[in-house]
mmCIF file of C-alpha atoms in Angstrom:
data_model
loop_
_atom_site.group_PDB
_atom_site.id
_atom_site.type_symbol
_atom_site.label_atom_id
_atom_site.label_comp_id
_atom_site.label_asym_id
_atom_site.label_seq_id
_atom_site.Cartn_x
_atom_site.Cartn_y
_atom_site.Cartn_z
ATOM 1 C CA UNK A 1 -105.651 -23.799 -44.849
ATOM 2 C CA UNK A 2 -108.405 -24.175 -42.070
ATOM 3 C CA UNK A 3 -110.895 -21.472 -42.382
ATOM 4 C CA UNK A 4 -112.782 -22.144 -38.953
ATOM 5 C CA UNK A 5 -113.998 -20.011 -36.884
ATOM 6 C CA UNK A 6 -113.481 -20.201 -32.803
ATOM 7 C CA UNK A 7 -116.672 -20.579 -30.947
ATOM 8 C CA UNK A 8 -116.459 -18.035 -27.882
ATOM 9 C CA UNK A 9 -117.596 -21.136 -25.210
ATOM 10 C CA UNK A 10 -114.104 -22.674 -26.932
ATOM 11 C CA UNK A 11 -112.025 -20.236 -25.351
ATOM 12 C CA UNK A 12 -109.806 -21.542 -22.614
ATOM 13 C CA UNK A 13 -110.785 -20.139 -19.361
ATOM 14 C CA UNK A 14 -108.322 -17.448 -17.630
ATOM 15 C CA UNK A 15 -106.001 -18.517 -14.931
ATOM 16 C CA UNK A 16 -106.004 -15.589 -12.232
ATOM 17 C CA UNK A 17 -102.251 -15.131 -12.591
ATOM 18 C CA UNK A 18 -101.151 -12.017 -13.278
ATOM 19 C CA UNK A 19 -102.529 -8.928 -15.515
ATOM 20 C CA UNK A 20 -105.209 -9.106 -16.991
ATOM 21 C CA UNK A 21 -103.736 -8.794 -20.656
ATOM 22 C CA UNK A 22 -101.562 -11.258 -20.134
ATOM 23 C CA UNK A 23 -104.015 -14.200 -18.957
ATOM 24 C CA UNK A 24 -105.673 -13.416 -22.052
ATOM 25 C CA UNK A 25 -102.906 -13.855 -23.915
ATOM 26 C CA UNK A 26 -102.243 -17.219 -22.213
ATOM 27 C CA UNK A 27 -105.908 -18.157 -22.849
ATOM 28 C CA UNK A 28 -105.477 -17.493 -26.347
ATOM 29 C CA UNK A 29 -101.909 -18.501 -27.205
ATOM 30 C CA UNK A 30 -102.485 -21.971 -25.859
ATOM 31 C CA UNK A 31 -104.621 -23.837 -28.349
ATOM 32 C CA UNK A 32 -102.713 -21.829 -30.593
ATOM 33 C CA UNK A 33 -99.383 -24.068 -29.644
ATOM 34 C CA UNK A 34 -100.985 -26.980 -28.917
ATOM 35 C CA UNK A 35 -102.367 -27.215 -32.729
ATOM 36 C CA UNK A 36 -106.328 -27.341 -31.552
ATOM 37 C CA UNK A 37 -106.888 -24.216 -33.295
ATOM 38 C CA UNK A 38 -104.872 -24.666 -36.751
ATOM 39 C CA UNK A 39 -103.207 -22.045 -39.375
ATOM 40 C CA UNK A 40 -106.060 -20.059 -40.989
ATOM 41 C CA UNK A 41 -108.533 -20.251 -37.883
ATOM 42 C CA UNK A 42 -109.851 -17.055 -37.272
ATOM 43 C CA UNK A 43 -110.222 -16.022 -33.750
ATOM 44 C CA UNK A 44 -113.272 -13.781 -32.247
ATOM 45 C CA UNK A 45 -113.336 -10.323 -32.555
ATOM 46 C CA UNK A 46 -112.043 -7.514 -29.882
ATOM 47 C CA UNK A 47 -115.753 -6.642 -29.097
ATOM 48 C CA UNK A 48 -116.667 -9.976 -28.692
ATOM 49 C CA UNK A 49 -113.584 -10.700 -26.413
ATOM 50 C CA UNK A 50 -114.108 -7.352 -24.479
ATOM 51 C CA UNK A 51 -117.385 -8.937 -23.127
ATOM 52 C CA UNK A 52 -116.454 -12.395 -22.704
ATOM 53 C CA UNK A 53 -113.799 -11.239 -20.730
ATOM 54 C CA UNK A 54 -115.883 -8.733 -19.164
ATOM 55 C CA UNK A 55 -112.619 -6.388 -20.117
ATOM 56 C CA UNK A 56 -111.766 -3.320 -21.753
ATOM 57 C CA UNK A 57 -111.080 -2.805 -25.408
ATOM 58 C CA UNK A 58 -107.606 -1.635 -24.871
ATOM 59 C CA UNK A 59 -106.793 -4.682 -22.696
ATOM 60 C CA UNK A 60 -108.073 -6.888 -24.659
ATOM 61 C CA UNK A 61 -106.133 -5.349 -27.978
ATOM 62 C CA UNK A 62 -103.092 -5.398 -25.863
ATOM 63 C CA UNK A 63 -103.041 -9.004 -25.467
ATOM 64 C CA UNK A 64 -103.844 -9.671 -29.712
ATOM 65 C CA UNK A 65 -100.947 -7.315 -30.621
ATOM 66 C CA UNK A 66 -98.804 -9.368 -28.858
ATOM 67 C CA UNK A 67 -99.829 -12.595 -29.956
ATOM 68 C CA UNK A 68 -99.285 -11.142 -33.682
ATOM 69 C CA UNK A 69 -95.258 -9.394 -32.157
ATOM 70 C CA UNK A 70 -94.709 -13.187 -32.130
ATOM 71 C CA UNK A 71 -96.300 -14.202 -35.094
ATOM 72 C CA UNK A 72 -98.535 -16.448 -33.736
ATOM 73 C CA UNK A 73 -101.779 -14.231 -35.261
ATOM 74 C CA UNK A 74 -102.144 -11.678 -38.166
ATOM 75 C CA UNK A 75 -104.641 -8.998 -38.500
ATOM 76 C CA UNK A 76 -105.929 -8.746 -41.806
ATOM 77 C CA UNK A 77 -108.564 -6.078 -42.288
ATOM 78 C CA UNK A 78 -112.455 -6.679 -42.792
ATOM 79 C CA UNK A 79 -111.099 -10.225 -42.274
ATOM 80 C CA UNK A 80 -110.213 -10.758 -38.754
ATOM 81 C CA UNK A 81 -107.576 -12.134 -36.425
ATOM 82 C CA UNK A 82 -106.200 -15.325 -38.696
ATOM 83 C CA UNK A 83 -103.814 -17.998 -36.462
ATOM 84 C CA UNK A 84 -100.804 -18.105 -38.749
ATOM 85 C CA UNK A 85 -98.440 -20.533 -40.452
ATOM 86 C CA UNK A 86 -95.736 -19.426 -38.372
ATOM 87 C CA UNK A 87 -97.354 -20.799 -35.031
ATOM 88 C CA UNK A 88 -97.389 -24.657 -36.755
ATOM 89 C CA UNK A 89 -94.067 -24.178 -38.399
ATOM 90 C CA UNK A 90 -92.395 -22.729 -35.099
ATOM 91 C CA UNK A 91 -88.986 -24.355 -34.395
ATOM 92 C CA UNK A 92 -88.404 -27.534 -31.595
ATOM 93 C CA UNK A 93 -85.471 -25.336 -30.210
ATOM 94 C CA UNK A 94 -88.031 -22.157 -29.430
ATOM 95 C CA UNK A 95 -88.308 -21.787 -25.417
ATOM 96 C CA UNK A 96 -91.635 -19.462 -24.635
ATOM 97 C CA UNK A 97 -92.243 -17.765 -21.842
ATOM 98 C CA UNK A 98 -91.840 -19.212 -18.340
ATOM 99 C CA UNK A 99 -94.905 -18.534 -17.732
ATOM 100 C CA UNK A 100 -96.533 -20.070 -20.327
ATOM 101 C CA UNK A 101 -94.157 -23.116 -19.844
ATOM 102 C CA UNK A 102 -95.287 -23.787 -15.939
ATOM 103 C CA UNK A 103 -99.353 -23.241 -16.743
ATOM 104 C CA UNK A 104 -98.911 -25.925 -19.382
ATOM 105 C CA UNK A 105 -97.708 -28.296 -16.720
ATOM 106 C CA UNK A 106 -100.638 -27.465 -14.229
ATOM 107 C CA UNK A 107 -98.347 -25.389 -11.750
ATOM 108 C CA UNK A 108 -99.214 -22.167 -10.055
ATOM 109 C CA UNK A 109 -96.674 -19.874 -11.860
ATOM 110 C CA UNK A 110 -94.794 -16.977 -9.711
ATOM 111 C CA UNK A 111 -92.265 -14.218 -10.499
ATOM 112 C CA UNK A 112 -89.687 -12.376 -8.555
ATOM 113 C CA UNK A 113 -88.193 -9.277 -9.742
ATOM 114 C CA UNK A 114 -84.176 -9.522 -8.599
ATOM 115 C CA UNK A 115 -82.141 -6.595 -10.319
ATOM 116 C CA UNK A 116 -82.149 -3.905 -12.525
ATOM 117 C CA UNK A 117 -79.409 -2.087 -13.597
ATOM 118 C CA UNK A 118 -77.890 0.622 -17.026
ATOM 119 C CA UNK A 119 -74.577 -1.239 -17.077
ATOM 120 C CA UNK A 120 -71.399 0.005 -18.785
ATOM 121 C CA UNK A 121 -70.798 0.131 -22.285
ATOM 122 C CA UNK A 122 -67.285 -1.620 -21.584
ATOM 123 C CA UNK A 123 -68.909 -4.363 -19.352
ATOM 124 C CA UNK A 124 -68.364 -7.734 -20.658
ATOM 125 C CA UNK A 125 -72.307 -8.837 -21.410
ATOM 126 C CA UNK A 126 -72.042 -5.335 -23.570
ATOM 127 C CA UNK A 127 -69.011 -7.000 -25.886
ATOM 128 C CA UNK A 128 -70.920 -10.119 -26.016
ATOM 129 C CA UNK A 129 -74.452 -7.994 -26.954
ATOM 130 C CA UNK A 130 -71.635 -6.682 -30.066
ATOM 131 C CA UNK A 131 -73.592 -3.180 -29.709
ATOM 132 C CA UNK A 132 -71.617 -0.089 -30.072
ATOM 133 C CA UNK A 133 -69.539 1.202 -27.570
ATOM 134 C CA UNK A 134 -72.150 4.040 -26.891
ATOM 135 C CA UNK A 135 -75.416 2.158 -27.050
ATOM 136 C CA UNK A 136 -77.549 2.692 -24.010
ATOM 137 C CA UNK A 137 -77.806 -1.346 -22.331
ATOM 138 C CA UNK A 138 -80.392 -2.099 -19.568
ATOM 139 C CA UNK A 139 -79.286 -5.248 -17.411
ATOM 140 C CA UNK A 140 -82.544 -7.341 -15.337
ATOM 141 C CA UNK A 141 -82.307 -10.456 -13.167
ATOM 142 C CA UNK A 142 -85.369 -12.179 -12.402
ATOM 143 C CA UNK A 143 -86.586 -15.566 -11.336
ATOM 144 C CA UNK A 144 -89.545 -17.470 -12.359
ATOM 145 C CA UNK A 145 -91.382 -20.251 -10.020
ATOM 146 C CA UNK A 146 -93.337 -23.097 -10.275
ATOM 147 C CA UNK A 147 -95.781 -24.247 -7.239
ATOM 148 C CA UNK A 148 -93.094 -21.529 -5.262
ATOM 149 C CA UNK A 149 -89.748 -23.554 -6.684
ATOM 150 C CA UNK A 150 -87.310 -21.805 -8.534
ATOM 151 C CA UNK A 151 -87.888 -22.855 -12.275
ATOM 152 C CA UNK A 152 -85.761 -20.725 -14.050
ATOM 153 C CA UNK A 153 -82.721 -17.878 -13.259
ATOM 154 C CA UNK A 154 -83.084 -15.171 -16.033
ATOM 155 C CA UNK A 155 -80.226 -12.720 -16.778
ATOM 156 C CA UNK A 156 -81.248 -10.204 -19.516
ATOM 157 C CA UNK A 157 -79.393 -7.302 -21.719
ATOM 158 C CA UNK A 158 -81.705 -5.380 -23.432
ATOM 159 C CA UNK A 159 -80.911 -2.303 -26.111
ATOM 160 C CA UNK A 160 -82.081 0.397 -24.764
ATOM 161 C CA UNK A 161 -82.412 2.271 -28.249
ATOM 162 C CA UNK A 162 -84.917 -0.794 -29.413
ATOM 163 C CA UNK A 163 -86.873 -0.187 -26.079
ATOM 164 C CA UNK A 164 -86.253 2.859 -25.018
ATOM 165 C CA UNK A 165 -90.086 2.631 -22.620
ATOM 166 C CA UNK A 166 -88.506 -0.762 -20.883
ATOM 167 C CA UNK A 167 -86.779 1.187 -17.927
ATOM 168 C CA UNK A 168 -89.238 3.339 -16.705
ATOM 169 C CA UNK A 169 -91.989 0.056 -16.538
ATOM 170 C CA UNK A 170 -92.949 -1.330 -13.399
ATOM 171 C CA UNK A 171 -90.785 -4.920 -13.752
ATOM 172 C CA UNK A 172 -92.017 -6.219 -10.463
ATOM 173 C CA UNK A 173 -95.139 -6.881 -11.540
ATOM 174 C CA UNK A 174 -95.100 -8.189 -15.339
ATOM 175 C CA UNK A 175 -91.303 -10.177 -16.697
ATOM 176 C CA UNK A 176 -89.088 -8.415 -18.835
ATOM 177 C CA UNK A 177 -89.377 -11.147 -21.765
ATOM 178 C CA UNK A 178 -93.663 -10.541 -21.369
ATOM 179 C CA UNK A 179 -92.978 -7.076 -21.751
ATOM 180 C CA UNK A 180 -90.808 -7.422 -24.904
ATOM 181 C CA UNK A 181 -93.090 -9.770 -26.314
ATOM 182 C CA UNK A 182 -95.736 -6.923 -25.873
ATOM 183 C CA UNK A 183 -93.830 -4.070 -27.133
ATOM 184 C CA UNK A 184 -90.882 -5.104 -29.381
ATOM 185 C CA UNK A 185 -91.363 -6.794 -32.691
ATOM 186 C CA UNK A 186 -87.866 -9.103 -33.633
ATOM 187 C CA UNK A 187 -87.507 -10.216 -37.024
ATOM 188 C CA UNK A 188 -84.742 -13.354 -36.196
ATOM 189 C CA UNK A 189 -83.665 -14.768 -32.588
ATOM 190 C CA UNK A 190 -80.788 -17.008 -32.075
ATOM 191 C CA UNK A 191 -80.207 -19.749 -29.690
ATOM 192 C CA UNK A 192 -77.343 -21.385 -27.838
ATOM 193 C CA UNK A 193 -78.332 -24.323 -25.420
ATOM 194 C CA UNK A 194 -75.161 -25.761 -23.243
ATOM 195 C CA UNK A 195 -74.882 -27.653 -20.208
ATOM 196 C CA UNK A 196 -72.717 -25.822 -17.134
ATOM 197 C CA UNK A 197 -72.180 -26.099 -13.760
ATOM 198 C CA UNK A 198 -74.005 -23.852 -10.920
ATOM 199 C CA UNK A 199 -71.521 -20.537 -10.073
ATOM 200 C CA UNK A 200 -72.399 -19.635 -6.390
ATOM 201 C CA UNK A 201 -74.984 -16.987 -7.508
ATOM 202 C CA UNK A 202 -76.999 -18.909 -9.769
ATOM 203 C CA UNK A 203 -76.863 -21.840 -7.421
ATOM 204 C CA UNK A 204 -78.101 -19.319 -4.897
ATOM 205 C CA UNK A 205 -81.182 -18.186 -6.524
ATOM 206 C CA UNK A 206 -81.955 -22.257 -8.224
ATOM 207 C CA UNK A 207 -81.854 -23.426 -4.821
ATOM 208 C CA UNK A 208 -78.957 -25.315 -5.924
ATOM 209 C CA UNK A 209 -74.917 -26.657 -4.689
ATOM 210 C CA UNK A 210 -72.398 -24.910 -6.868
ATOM 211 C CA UNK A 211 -71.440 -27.230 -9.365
ATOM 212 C CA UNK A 212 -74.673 -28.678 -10.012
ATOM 213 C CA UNK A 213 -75.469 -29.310 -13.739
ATOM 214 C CA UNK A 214 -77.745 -26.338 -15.474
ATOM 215 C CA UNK A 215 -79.507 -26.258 -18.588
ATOM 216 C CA UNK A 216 -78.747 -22.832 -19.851
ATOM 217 C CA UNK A 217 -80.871 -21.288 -22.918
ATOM 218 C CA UNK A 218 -79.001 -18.352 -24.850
ATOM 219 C CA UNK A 219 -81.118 -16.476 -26.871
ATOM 220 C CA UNK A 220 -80.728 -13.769 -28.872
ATOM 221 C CA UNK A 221 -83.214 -11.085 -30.846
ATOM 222 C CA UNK A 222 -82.927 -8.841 -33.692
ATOM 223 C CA UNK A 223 -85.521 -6.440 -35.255
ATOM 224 C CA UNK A 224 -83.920 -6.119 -38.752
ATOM 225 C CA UNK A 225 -80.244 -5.362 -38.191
ATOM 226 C CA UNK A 226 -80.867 -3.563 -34.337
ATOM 227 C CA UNK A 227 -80.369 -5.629 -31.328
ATOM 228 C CA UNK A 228 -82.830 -6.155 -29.068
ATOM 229 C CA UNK A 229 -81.729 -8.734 -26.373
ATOM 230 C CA UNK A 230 -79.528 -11.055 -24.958
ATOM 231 C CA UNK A 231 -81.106 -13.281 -22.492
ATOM 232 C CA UNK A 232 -79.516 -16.301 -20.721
ATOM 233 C CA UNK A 233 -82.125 -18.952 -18.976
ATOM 234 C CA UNK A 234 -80.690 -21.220 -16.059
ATOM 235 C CA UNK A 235 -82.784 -24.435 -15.379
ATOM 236 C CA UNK A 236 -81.690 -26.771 -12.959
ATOM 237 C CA UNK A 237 -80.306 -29.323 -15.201
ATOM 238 C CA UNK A 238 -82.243 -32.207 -13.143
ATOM 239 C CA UNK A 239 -85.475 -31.239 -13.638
ATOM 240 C CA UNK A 240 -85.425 -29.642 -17.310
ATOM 241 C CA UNK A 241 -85.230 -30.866 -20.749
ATOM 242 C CA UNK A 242 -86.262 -29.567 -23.946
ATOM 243 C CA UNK A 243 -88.614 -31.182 -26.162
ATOM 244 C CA UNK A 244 -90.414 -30.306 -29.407
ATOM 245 C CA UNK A 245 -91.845 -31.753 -32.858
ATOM 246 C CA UNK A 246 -92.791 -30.806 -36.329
ATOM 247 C CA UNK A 247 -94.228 -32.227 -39.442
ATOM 248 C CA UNK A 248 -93.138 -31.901 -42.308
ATOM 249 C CA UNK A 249 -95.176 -29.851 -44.744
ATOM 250 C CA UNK A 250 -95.319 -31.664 -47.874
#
């Protein structure tokens, strides 16, 4: 295991793109994925991040916590912030955050807020969430853009009793997968990836004919044995494919 340390003139610079927490995050996570900074590289400290970023604490602790929600980090006292195993070993399947996902290709990421909604405990999307009947569900659409092109449709069920805070945030101006990442450890997601055709509303918001071909994502989260989401991801199935590798570790 590496035990480098990151030089603070290493750190990617921030992007201008949303809050401020989160552009840290991206600045951070980055190198993380791409392998430049390996398992067992520890990362600067708060107080030195807090003035390169010319930031507060708090924001600045905001954006580590949920870099170590996902795993990518762990904070190990008198130690530091350590980049972990997890973030080599992470599967090829994994889709991050759209976000994160246009930046990497040099776009100018955007994010439109579409619906939010408490839906029914008898709805279908509450059957397929296999909650209990009484389980408080909050429903968001959203779409994400690249250079102002719709990059990906996002319908989302979220349990309510594992994020209680979600529907009272302000969901126009940060996604509802960012915010989960933020707040809401999991402990095992699920995926699902399928080819379908365009149904006139997702067509509507991909820019897209109904009928058109769609990669569609369909993940799901637990923390421990409680649900936390149900998320399905719509990519217009021309300009999308999914792509990862690994090595093995012995």
């Amino acid at each position: 295991m590496s035990e480098a340390k990151v030089s603070i003139s290493a750190i990617p610079p921030l992007d201008g793109e949303g809050p401020l927490w989160l552009q840290i995050r991206r600045s951070l996570s980055l190198p993380i994925v791409s392998g430049r900074w390996p398992s067992g590289t520890r990362i600067p400290t708060e107080i030195l991040l807090t003035a390169h970023f010319e930031t507060s604490r708090m924001t600045v602790n905001k954006a580590i916590q949920s870099l170590a929600t996902e795993g990518l980090v762990q904070r190990r006292p008198k130690i530091g912030t350590i980049v972990t195993e997890k973030a080599r070993e992470r599967p090829v399947f994994e889709i991050w955050d759209p976000a994160d996902m246009v930046h990497q290709s040099g776009a100018h990421y955007s994010y439109r807020l579409i619906d939010t909604a408490i839906i029914s405990s008898a709805s279908e999307l509450s059957r397929q969430f296999n909650c209990d009947e009484t389980t408080p569900l909050f429903q968001v659409q959203c779409l994400h853009l690249s250079n102002k092109r719709p990059f990906q449709f996002e319908e989302r069920v979220i349990n309510l009793e594992a994020a209680p805070k979600i529907a009272h945030e302000n969901l126009h101006a940060v996604s509802p997968g960012q915010w989960l990442l933020a707040h809401v450890a999991y402990t095992e997601a699920r995926h699902l990836i399928s080819a379908r055709a365009a149904s006139e509303k997702v067509a509507n918001f991909l820019e897209l004919t109904v009928g058109d071909p769609c990669l569609v994502v369909e993940r799901r989260t637990w923390n421990a044995n409680v649900p936390v989401t149900l998320g399905r991801f719509w990519y217009p199935g021309g300009d999308h494919s999914l792509h990862g590798s690994f090595k093995p570790s012995w």
